[in-house]
PDB file of C-alpha atoms in Angstrom:
ATOM      1  CA  MET S   1       4.118   2.759 -39.046  1.00 89.00           C
ATOM      2  CA  LEU S   2       1.160   2.829 -41.416  1.00 95.00           C
ATOM      3  CA  LYS S   3       2.026   3.826 -44.962  1.00 96.00           C
ATOM      4  CA  LEU S   4      -0.377   4.526 -47.828  1.00 97.00           C
ATOM      5  CA  GLU S   5       0.965   4.540 -51.373  1.00 97.00           C
ATOM      6  CA  GLN S   6      -1.018   5.982 -54.295  1.00 97.00           C
ATOM      7  CA  ILE S   7      -4.404   5.012 -52.833  1.00 97.00           C
ATOM      8  CA  ALA S   8      -7.230   5.482 -55.349  1.00 96.00           C
ATOM      9  CA  TRP S   9     -10.923   4.738 -54.871  1.00 95.00           C
ATOM     10  CA  GLN S  10     -14.163   5.563 -56.659  1.00 93.00           C
ATOM     11  CA  LEU S  11     -17.838   5.130 -55.933  1.00 89.00           C
ATOM     12  CA  PRO S  12     -19.691   2.293 -57.701  1.00 84.00           C
ATOM     13  CA  GLY S  13     -21.258   4.898 -59.984  1.00 81.00           C
ATOM     14  CA  GLY S  14     -17.847   6.013 -61.147  1.00 81.00           C
ATOM     15  CA  GLU S  15     -17.170   9.231 -59.156  1.00 88.00           C
ATOM     16  CA  GLN S  16     -13.496   9.382 -58.192  1.00 92.00           C
ATOM     17  CA  ILE S  17     -13.139  10.073 -54.450  1.00 93.00           C
ATOM     18  CA  LEU S  18      -9.443   9.369 -53.770  1.00 95.00           C
ATOM     19  CA  ARG S  19      -6.884  10.198 -56.430  1.00 94.00           C
ATOM     20  CA  GLY S  20      -3.530   8.723 -55.468  1.00 94.00           C
ATOM     21  CA  VAL S  21      -3.088   9.421 -51.746  1.00 95.00           C
ATOM     22  CA  ASP S  22       0.450   9.094 -50.372  1.00 95.00           C
ATOM     23  CA  LEU S  23       0.604   9.279 -46.591  1.00 94.00           C
ATOM     24  CA  GLU S  24       2.605   8.058 -43.610  1.00 94.00           C
ATOM     25  CA  ILE S  25       0.992   7.751 -40.174  1.00 93.00           C
ATOM     26  CA  PRO S  26       3.820   7.746 -37.596  1.00 91.00           C
ATOM     27  CA  THR S  27       3.893   5.452 -34.582  1.00 90.00           C
ATOM     28  CA  GLY S  28       3.467   6.991 -31.149  1.00 89.00           C
ATOM     29  CA  LYS S  29       1.734  10.154 -32.348  1.00 91.00           C
ATOM     30  CA  LEU S  30      -1.783  11.545 -32.712  1.00 93.00           C
ATOM     31  CA  THR S  31      -2.505  12.377 -36.346  1.00 96.00           C
ATOM     32  CA  VAL S  32      -5.641  14.291 -37.357  1.00 96.00           C
ATOM     33  CA  ILE S  33      -6.920  14.139 -40.929  1.00 96.00           C
ATOM     34  CA  THR S  34      -9.057  17.139 -41.812  1.00 94.00           C
ATOM     35  CA  GLY S  35     -10.458  18.913 -44.858  1.00 91.00           C
ATOM     36  CA  PRO S  36     -13.777  19.880 -46.483  1.00 88.00           C
ATOM     37  CA  ASN S  37     -16.774  17.550 -46.623  1.00 84.00           C
ATOM     38  CA  GLY S  38     -16.599  15.238 -49.615  1.00 83.00           C
ATOM     39  CA  GLY S  39     -12.822  15.457 -49.764  1.00 86.00           C
ATOM     40  CA  GLY S  40     -12.266  11.765 -49.037  1.00 90.00           C
ATOM     41  CA  LYS S  41     -11.513  11.680 -45.285  1.00 91.00           C
ATOM     42  CA  THR S  42     -14.037   9.035 -44.230  1.00 89.00           C
ATOM     43  CA  SER S  43     -13.424   7.006 -47.380  1.00 92.00           C
ATOM     44  CA  LEU S  44      -9.746   6.883 -46.516  1.00 93.00           C
ATOM     45  CA  ALA S  45     -10.520   5.786 -42.940  1.00 93.00           C
ATOM     46  CA  LYS S  46     -12.710   2.940 -44.217  1.00 93.00           C
ATOM     47  CA  ILE S  47      -9.990   1.841 -46.620  1.00 96.00           C
ATOM     48  CA  ILE S  48      -7.463   1.747 -43.776  1.00 96.00           C
ATOM     49  CA  ALA S  49      -9.871  -0.415 -41.745  1.00 93.00           C
ATOM     50  CA  GLY S  50     -10.605  -2.689 -44.710  1.00 94.00           C
ATOM     51  CA  LEU S  51     -14.276  -1.739 -44.951  1.00 93.00           C
ATOM     52  CA  GLU S  52     -13.604  -0.604 -48.518  1.00 93.00           C
ATOM     53  CA  GLN S  53     -11.007  -1.915 -50.957  1.00 94.00           C
ATOM     54  CA  PRO S  54      -8.928   0.620 -52.931  1.00 95.00           C
ATOM     55  CA  ASP S  55      -9.016   0.560 -56.728  1.00 95.00           C
ATOM     56  CA  GLY S  56      -5.302   1.252 -56.812  1.00 96.00           C
ATOM     57  CA  GLY S  57      -2.279   1.610 -54.555  1.00 96.00           C
ATOM     58  CA  ARG S  58      -1.278  -0.321 -51.467  1.00 97.00           C
ATOM     59  CA  ILE S  59      -1.340  -0.150 -47.660  1.00 97.00           C
ATOM     60  CA  LEU S  60       1.679  -1.144 -45.578  1.00 97.00           C
ATOM     61  CA  LEU S  61       1.630  -1.797 -41.828  1.00 96.00           C
ATOM     62  CA  ASP S  62       5.123  -2.071 -40.379  1.00 94.00           C
ATOM     63  CA  GLY S  63       6.323  -3.041 -43.839  1.00 94.00           C
ATOM     64  CA  GLU S  64       3.684  -5.735 -44.455  1.00 96.00           C
ATOM     65  CA  ASP S  65       1.322  -5.258 -47.395  1.00 97.00           C
ATOM     66  CA  ILE S  66      -2.192  -5.528 -45.918  1.00 97.00           C
ATOM     67  CA  THR S  67      -4.068  -4.148 -48.940  1.00 96.00           C
ATOM     68  CA  ALA S  68      -5.866  -7.386 -49.771  1.00 95.00           C
ATOM     69  CA  LEU S  69      -6.767  -8.270 -46.175  1.00 96.00           C
ATOM     70  CA  ASP S  70     -10.367  -8.075 -44.959  1.00 94.00           C
ATOM     71  CA  PRO S  71     -11.359  -6.159 -41.767  1.00 91.00           C
ATOM     72  CA  THR S  72     -11.010  -9.266 -39.569  1.00 90.00           C
ATOM     73  CA  GLU S  73      -7.484 -10.003 -40.767  1.00 94.00           C
ATOM     74  CA  ARG S  74      -6.487  -6.356 -40.415  1.00 93.00           C
ATOM     75  CA  ALA S  75      -7.861  -6.389 -36.868  1.00 89.00           C
ATOM     76  CA  LYS S  76      -5.636  -9.376 -36.148  1.00 89.00           C
ATOM     77  CA  ARG S  77      -2.693  -7.358 -37.457  1.00 92.00           C
ATOM     78  CA  GLY S  78      -3.514  -4.504 -35.053  1.00 91.00           C
ATOM     79  CA  VAL S  79      -5.866  -2.106 -36.895  1.00 93.00           C
ATOM     80  CA  GLY S  80      -8.807  -0.805 -34.827  1.00 89.00           C
ATOM     81  CA  TYR S  81     -11.683   1.331 -36.140  1.00 88.00           C
ATOM     82  CA  ALA S  82     -14.367   3.370 -34.331  1.00 84.00           C
ATOM     83  CA  PHE S  83     -17.456   4.382 -36.322  1.00 75.00           C
ATOM     84  CA  GLN S  84     -19.027   7.844 -36.457  1.00 68.00           C
ATOM     85  CA  GLN S  85     -22.226   6.358 -34.974  1.00 66.00           C
ATOM     86  CA  PRO S  86     -21.395   3.485 -32.587  1.00 68.00           C
ATOM     87  CA  VAL S  87     -23.772   0.517 -32.622  1.00 72.00           C
ATOM     88  CA  ARG S  88     -25.887  -0.131 -29.513  1.00 79.00           C
ATOM     89  CA  PHE S  89     -26.504  -3.680 -28.336  1.00 77.00           C
ATOM     90  CA  LYS S  90     -29.515  -4.531 -26.195  1.00 78.00           C
ATOM     91  CA  GLY S  91     -28.638  -7.231 -23.681  1.00 85.00           C
ATOM     92  CA  LEU S  92     -24.870  -6.742 -24.031  1.00 89.00           C
ATOM     93  CA  THR S  93     -23.075  -5.124 -21.098  1.00 90.00           C
ATOM     94  CA  VAL S  94     -20.095  -2.816 -21.295  1.00 89.00           C
ATOM     95  CA  ARG S  95     -17.943  -5.575 -19.785  1.00 89.00           C
ATOM     96  CA  ASP S  96     -19.189  -7.999 -22.472  1.00 90.00           C
ATOM     97  CA  LEU S  97     -18.317  -5.521 -25.215  1.00 87.00           C
ATOM     98  CA  LEU S  98     -14.809  -4.893 -23.905  1.00 89.00           C
ATOM     99  CA  GLU S  99     -14.121  -8.615 -23.541  1.00 88.00           C
ATOM    100  CA  LEU S 100     -15.419  -9.309 -27.054  1.00 85.00           C
ATOM    101  CA  ALA S 101     -13.046  -6.655 -28.369  1.00 83.00           C
ATOM    102  CA  SER S 102     -10.189  -8.124 -26.362  1.00 83.00           C
ATOM    103  CA  GLY S 103     -10.916 -11.683 -27.428  1.00 81.00           C
ATOM    104  CA  GLY S 104     -11.238 -12.995 -23.877  1.00 84.00           C
ATOM    105  CA  PRO S 105     -11.600 -12.108 -20.189  1.00 84.00           C
ATOM    106  CA  LEU S 106     -10.129  -8.769 -19.143  1.00 82.00           C
ATOM    107  CA  ASP S 107      -8.434  -8.036 -15.847  1.00 80.00           C
ATOM    108  CA  ASP S 108      -8.161  -4.329 -16.651  1.00 77.00           C
ATOM    109  CA  ALA S 109     -11.699  -3.581 -17.959  1.00 82.00           C
ATOM    110  CA  CYS S 110     -12.235  -0.994 -15.226  1.00 80.00           C
ATOM    111  CA  GLU S 111      -8.884   0.623 -15.991  1.00 80.00           C
ATOM    112  CA  LEU S 112      -9.836   0.938 -19.664  1.00 80.00           C
ATOM    113  CA  LEU S 113     -13.012   2.807 -18.734  1.00 84.00           C
ATOM    114  CA  GLY S 114     -10.998   5.056 -16.458  1.00 80.00           C
ATOM    115  CA  GLN S 115      -8.704   5.935 -19.374  1.00 75.00           C
ATOM    116  CA  VAL S 116     -11.666   7.400 -21.261  1.00 77.00           C
ATOM    117  CA  GLY S 117     -13.012   9.279 -18.258  1.00 76.00           C
ATOM    118  CA  LEU S 118     -15.790   6.947 -17.115  1.00 80.00           C
ATOM    119  CA  CYS S 119     -16.265   5.729 -13.551  1.00 71.00           C
ATOM    120  CA  SER S 120     -16.061   1.966 -13.946  1.00 71.00           C
ATOM    121  CA  GLY S 121     -18.447   1.189 -11.094  1.00 77.00           C
ATOM    122  CA  ASP S 122     -21.197   3.131 -12.825  1.00 83.00           C
ATOM    123  CA  TYR S 123     -20.736   1.621 -16.288  1.00 88.00           C
ATOM    124  CA  ILE S 124     -19.064  -1.781 -16.297  1.00 86.00           C
ATOM    125  CA  ASP S 125     -22.341  -3.742 -15.928  1.00 87.00           C
ATOM    126  CA  ARG S 126     -24.637  -1.390 -17.851  1.00 90.00           C
ATOM    127  CA  GLU S 127     -26.159  -2.461 -21.135  1.00 89.00           C
ATOM    128  CA  VAL S 128     -24.815  -0.863 -24.306  1.00 87.00           C
ATOM    129  CA  ASN S 129     -28.248   0.446 -25.256  1.00 84.00           C
ATOM    130  CA  ALA S 130     -30.278   3.632 -25.664  1.00 81.00           C
ATOM    131  CA  SER S 131     -29.903   4.502 -21.973  1.00 85.00           C
ATOM    132  CA  LEU S 132     -26.360   5.713 -22.714  1.00 84.00           C
ATOM    133  CA  SER S 133     -25.849   9.240 -23.987  1.00 82.00           C
ATOM    134  CA  GLY S 134     -24.004   9.996 -27.213  1.00 78.00           C
ATOM    135  CA  GLY S 135     -20.895  10.999 -25.299  1.00 79.00           C
ATOM    136  CA  GLU S 136     -20.990   7.896 -23.096  1.00 83.00           C
ATOM    137  CA  ILE S 137     -21.314   5.493 -26.016  1.00 83.00           C
ATOM    138  CA  LYS S 138     -18.473   7.244 -27.852  1.00 81.00           C
ATOM    139  CA  ARG S 139     -16.172   6.866 -24.840  1.00 82.00           C
ATOM    140  CA  ILE S 140     -17.134   3.215 -24.426  1.00 85.00           C
ATOM    141  CA  GLU S 141     -16.352   2.572 -28.085  1.00 83.00           C
ATOM    142  CA  ILE S 142     -12.940   4.214 -27.644  1.00 82.00           C
ATOM    143  CA  ALA S 143     -12.344   1.893 -24.676  1.00 83.00           C
ATOM    144  CA  SER S 144     -13.368  -1.107 -26.802  1.00 84.00           C
ATOM    145  CA  VAL S 145     -10.800  -0.146 -29.437  1.00 81.00           C
ATOM    146  CA  LEU S 146      -8.127   0.194 -26.748  1.00 79.00           C
ATOM    147  CA  ALA S 147      -9.105  -3.216 -25.342  1.00 82.00           C
ATOM    148  CA  ARG S 148      -7.476  -4.825 -28.358  1.00 79.00           C
ATOM    149  CA  LYS S 149      -4.347  -6.558 -27.122  1.00 75.00           C
ATOM    150  CA  ASN S 150      -2.244  -6.022 -30.257  1.00 81.00           C
ATOM    151  CA  LEU S 151      -3.480  -2.558 -31.220  1.00 85.00           C
ATOM    152  CA  LYS S 152      -1.045  -0.758 -33.525  1.00 91.00           C
ATOM    153  CA  VAL S 153      -3.299   1.754 -35.304  1.00 92.00           C
ATOM    154  CA  ALA S 154      -6.518   3.170 -33.812  1.00 90.00           C
ATOM    155  CA  VAL S 155      -8.767   5.040 -36.266  1.00 92.00           C
ATOM    156  CA  PHE S 156     -11.562   7.298 -34.967  1.00 90.00           C
ATOM    157  CA  ASP S 157     -13.964   8.643 -37.613  1.00 88.00           C
ATOM    158  CA  GLU S 158     -15.386  12.028 -36.526  1.00 86.00           C
ATOM    159  CA  PRO S 159     -15.748  11.126 -32.829  1.00 83.00           C
ATOM    160  CA  GLU S 160     -17.457  14.474 -32.200  1.00 80.00           C
ATOM    161  CA  ALA S 161     -20.453  13.615 -34.431  1.00 75.00           C
ATOM    162  CA  GLY S 162     -23.806  13.688 -32.668  1.00 70.00           C
ATOM    163  CA  ILE S 163     -22.667  14.587 -29.143  1.00 72.00           C
ATOM    164  CA  ASP S 164     -23.290  17.629 -26.998  1.00 71.00           C
ATOM    165  CA  LEU S 165     -20.816  20.267 -25.836  1.00 72.00           C
ATOM    166  CA  TRP S 166     -20.243  18.683 -22.413  1.00 69.00           C
ATOM    167  CA  SER S 167     -19.597  15.242 -23.914  1.00 72.00           C
ATOM    168  CA  PHE S 168     -17.293  16.734 -26.540  1.00 79.00           C
ATOM    169  CA  SER S 169     -15.160  18.375 -23.857  1.00 80.00           C
ATOM    170  CA  GLY S 170     -14.901  14.989 -22.151  1.00 76.00           C
ATOM    171  CA  LEU S 171     -13.764  13.364 -25.397  1.00 78.00           C
ATOM    172  CA  ILE S 172     -11.007  15.946 -25.780  1.00 84.00           C
ATOM    173  CA  ASP S 173      -9.811  15.084 -22.275  1.00 80.00           C
ATOM    174  CA  ALA S 174      -9.939  11.367 -23.120  1.00 78.00           C
ATOM    175  CA  PHE S 175      -7.853  11.771 -26.271  1.00 83.00           C
ATOM    176  CA  GLN S 176      -5.317  13.915 -24.440  1.00 80.00           C
ATOM    177  CA  GLU S 177      -5.021  11.182 -21.837  1.00 75.00           C
ATOM    178  CA  LEU S 178      -4.599   8.529 -24.517  1.00 76.00           C
ATOM    179  CA  LYS S 179      -1.778  10.436 -26.179  1.00 74.00           C
ATOM    180  CA  GLY S 180       0.412   9.726 -23.183  1.00 68.00           C
ATOM    181  CA  ARG S 181      -0.669   6.103 -22.702  1.00 67.00           C
ATOM    182  CA  HIS S 182      -1.033   4.542 -26.153  1.00 66.00           C
ATOM    183  CA  GLY S 183       2.206   3.428 -27.809  1.00 73.00           C
ATOM    184  CA  GLY S 184       0.750   2.915 -31.284  1.00 83.00           C
ATOM    185  CA  SER S 185      -0.684   5.342 -33.818  1.00 90.00           C
ATOM    186  CA  LEU S 186      -3.827   7.365 -33.049  1.00 91.00           C
ATOM    187  CA  LEU S 187      -5.632   8.626 -36.148  1.00 94.00           C
ATOM    188  CA  ILE S 188      -8.668  10.918 -35.889  1.00 94.00           C
ATOM    189  CA  ILE S 189     -10.826  12.127 -38.780  1.00 93.00           C
ATOM    190  CA  SER S 190     -12.153  15.544 -37.756  1.00 92.00           C
ATOM    191  CA  HIS S 191     -12.545  19.198 -38.705  1.00 86.00           C
ATOM    192  CA  GLN S 192     -13.056  20.458 -35.156  1.00 89.00           C
ATOM    193  CA  GLU S 193     -10.482  23.030 -34.131  1.00 90.00           C
ATOM    194  CA  ARG S 194     -10.185  21.732 -30.573  1.00 90.00           C
ATOM    195  CA  ILE S 195      -9.229  18.271 -31.838  1.00 92.00           C
ATOM    196  CA  LEU S 196      -6.740  19.807 -34.263  1.00 94.00           C
ATOM    197  CA  GLU S 197      -5.174  21.661 -31.332  1.00 93.00           C
ATOM    198  CA  ILE S 198      -4.191  18.413 -29.565  1.00 93.00           C
ATOM    199  CA  ALA S 199      -2.760  16.743 -32.690  1.00 94.00           C
ATOM    200  CA  ASP S 200       0.907  15.985 -33.171  1.00 94.00           C
ATOM    201  CA  GLU S 201       0.513  15.851 -36.962  1.00 96.00           C
ATOM    202  CA  ILE S 202      -2.194  17.313 -39.227  1.00 96.00           C
ATOM    203  CA  VAL S 203      -3.065  16.082 -42.718  1.00 96.00           C
ATOM    204  CA  VAL S 204      -5.370  18.067 -44.998  1.00 95.00           C
ATOM    205  CA  ILE S 205      -7.223  16.079 -47.666  1.00 94.00           C
ATOM    206  CA  ALA S 206      -9.286  17.870 -50.298  1.00 91.00           C
ATOM    207  CA  GLY S 207     -10.394  16.801 -53.730  1.00 90.00           C
ATOM    208  CA  GLY S 208      -9.190  13.276 -53.052  1.00 92.00           C
ATOM    209  CA  VAL S 209      -5.526  14.154 -52.534  1.00 93.00           C
ATOM    210  CA  VAL S 210      -3.278  15.248 -49.676  1.00 94.00           C
ATOM    211  CA  ARG S 211      -3.035  19.041 -49.869  1.00 93.00           C
ATOM    212  CA  THR S 212      -0.636  19.452 -46.978  1.00 93.00           C
ATOM    213  CA  ALA S 213       0.742  17.447 -44.062  1.00 95.00           C
ATOM    214  CA  GLY S 214       3.092  18.211 -41.207  1.00 95.00           C
ATOM    215  CA  PRO S 215       3.456  19.064 -37.525  1.00 96.00           C
ATOM    216  CA  ARG S 216       0.508  20.851 -35.891  1.00 95.00           C
ATOM    217  CA  GLU S 217       2.674  23.893 -35.177  1.00 96.00           C
ATOM    218  CA  GLU S 218       3.189  24.380 -38.917  1.00 95.00           C
ATOM    219  CA  VAL S 219      -0.157  23.334 -40.404  1.00 95.00           C
ATOM    220  CA  LEU S 220      -2.755  24.640 -37.931  1.00 94.00           C
ATOM    221  CA  PRO S 221      -1.786  28.348 -38.133  1.00 92.00           C
ATOM    222  CA  GLN S 222      -2.131  28.177 -41.906  1.00 89.00           C
ATOM    223  CA  LEU S 223      -5.544  26.506 -41.636  1.00 89.00           C
ATOM    224  CA  LEU S 224      -6.762  29.170 -39.217  1.00 85.00           C
ATOM    225  CA  GLN S 225      -5.455  31.896 -41.478  1.00 83.00           C
ATOM    226  CA  ASP S 226      -7.149  30.339 -44.502  1.00 73.00           C
ATOM    227  CA  GLU S 227     -10.389  30.040 -42.515  1.00 67.00           C
ATOM    228  CA  LYS S 228     -10.588  33.820 -42.340  1.00 61.00           C
ATOM    229  CA  ALA S 229     -10.365  34.147 -46.106  1.00 55.00           C
ATOM    230  CA  PRO S 230     -13.750  34.807 -47.779  1.00 53.00           C
ATOM    231  CA  ARG S 231     -13.423  31.873 -50.177  1.00 51.00           C
ATOM    232  CA  CYS S 232     -11.906  29.404 -47.729  1.00 53.00           C
ATOM    233  CA  PRO S 233     -13.343  25.876 -48.312  1.00 53.00           C
ATOM    234  CA  TYR S 234     -13.110  25.087 -44.583  1.00 55.00           C
ATOM    235  CA  ARG S 235     -14.885  28.222 -43.387  1.00 51.00           C
ATOM    236  CA  LYS S 236     -18.144  26.487 -42.388  1.00 50.00           C
ATOM    237  CA  GLU S 237     -16.429  23.353 -41.117  1.00 56.00           C
ATOM    238  CA  MET S 238     -13.578  24.482 -38.858  1.00 57.00           C
ATOM    239  CA  ALA S 239     -15.991  24.815 -35.961  1.00 56.00           C
ATOM    240  CA  ARG S 240     -14.812  25.322 -32.439  1.00 54.00           C
ATOM    241  CA  VAL S 241     -17.174  23.339 -30.223  1.00 51.00           C
TER     242      VAL S 241
END
């Protein structure tokens, strides 16, 4: 289990983004963190991955304090992170990328691609470059996260960003498939209703704090009801792609 205790963080200029976040990410479930833009969602994801260091509080992974660890050490402990905009690598094949993520040769590289809805024969030897669509590169990055042998927590930061409707539908299918296969924690940062609908747990962060958290069956109906309110802060963001 991943546990965050009183996480605080501010921008270099002094603006407070996170104001004492307490949160538990359960093992074996898909948790979606949502909320208005500027509420602290992506900042929290980067802090979990070690890309940013909190100004206060601590992060526990299976009881171990990993707050002071850098991204490489957290990766060794089992924390994986997928960026909003995956990096493309000219000259690097999909197989190369998966084996780099794994730390060595992979016997199941084709199976990993199949888990995210890609036909391995069409992709395994392709370069990770501009020839891939936004949806394809997102799925390949998900596969690279899953290639990690000791993966305990997989964090996906707005996986729907920059992809078309067809690719988005494929990503939903991929995440639904992963829910049944991945034994660790899946954490997605998103405000898309269709991603919220496949969550086990939903966390709402606004103004740098956790506003509400709980099972999807309890939280999502309230979010949808609030969306209809004229002054709802999520009204423009709870899009259904």
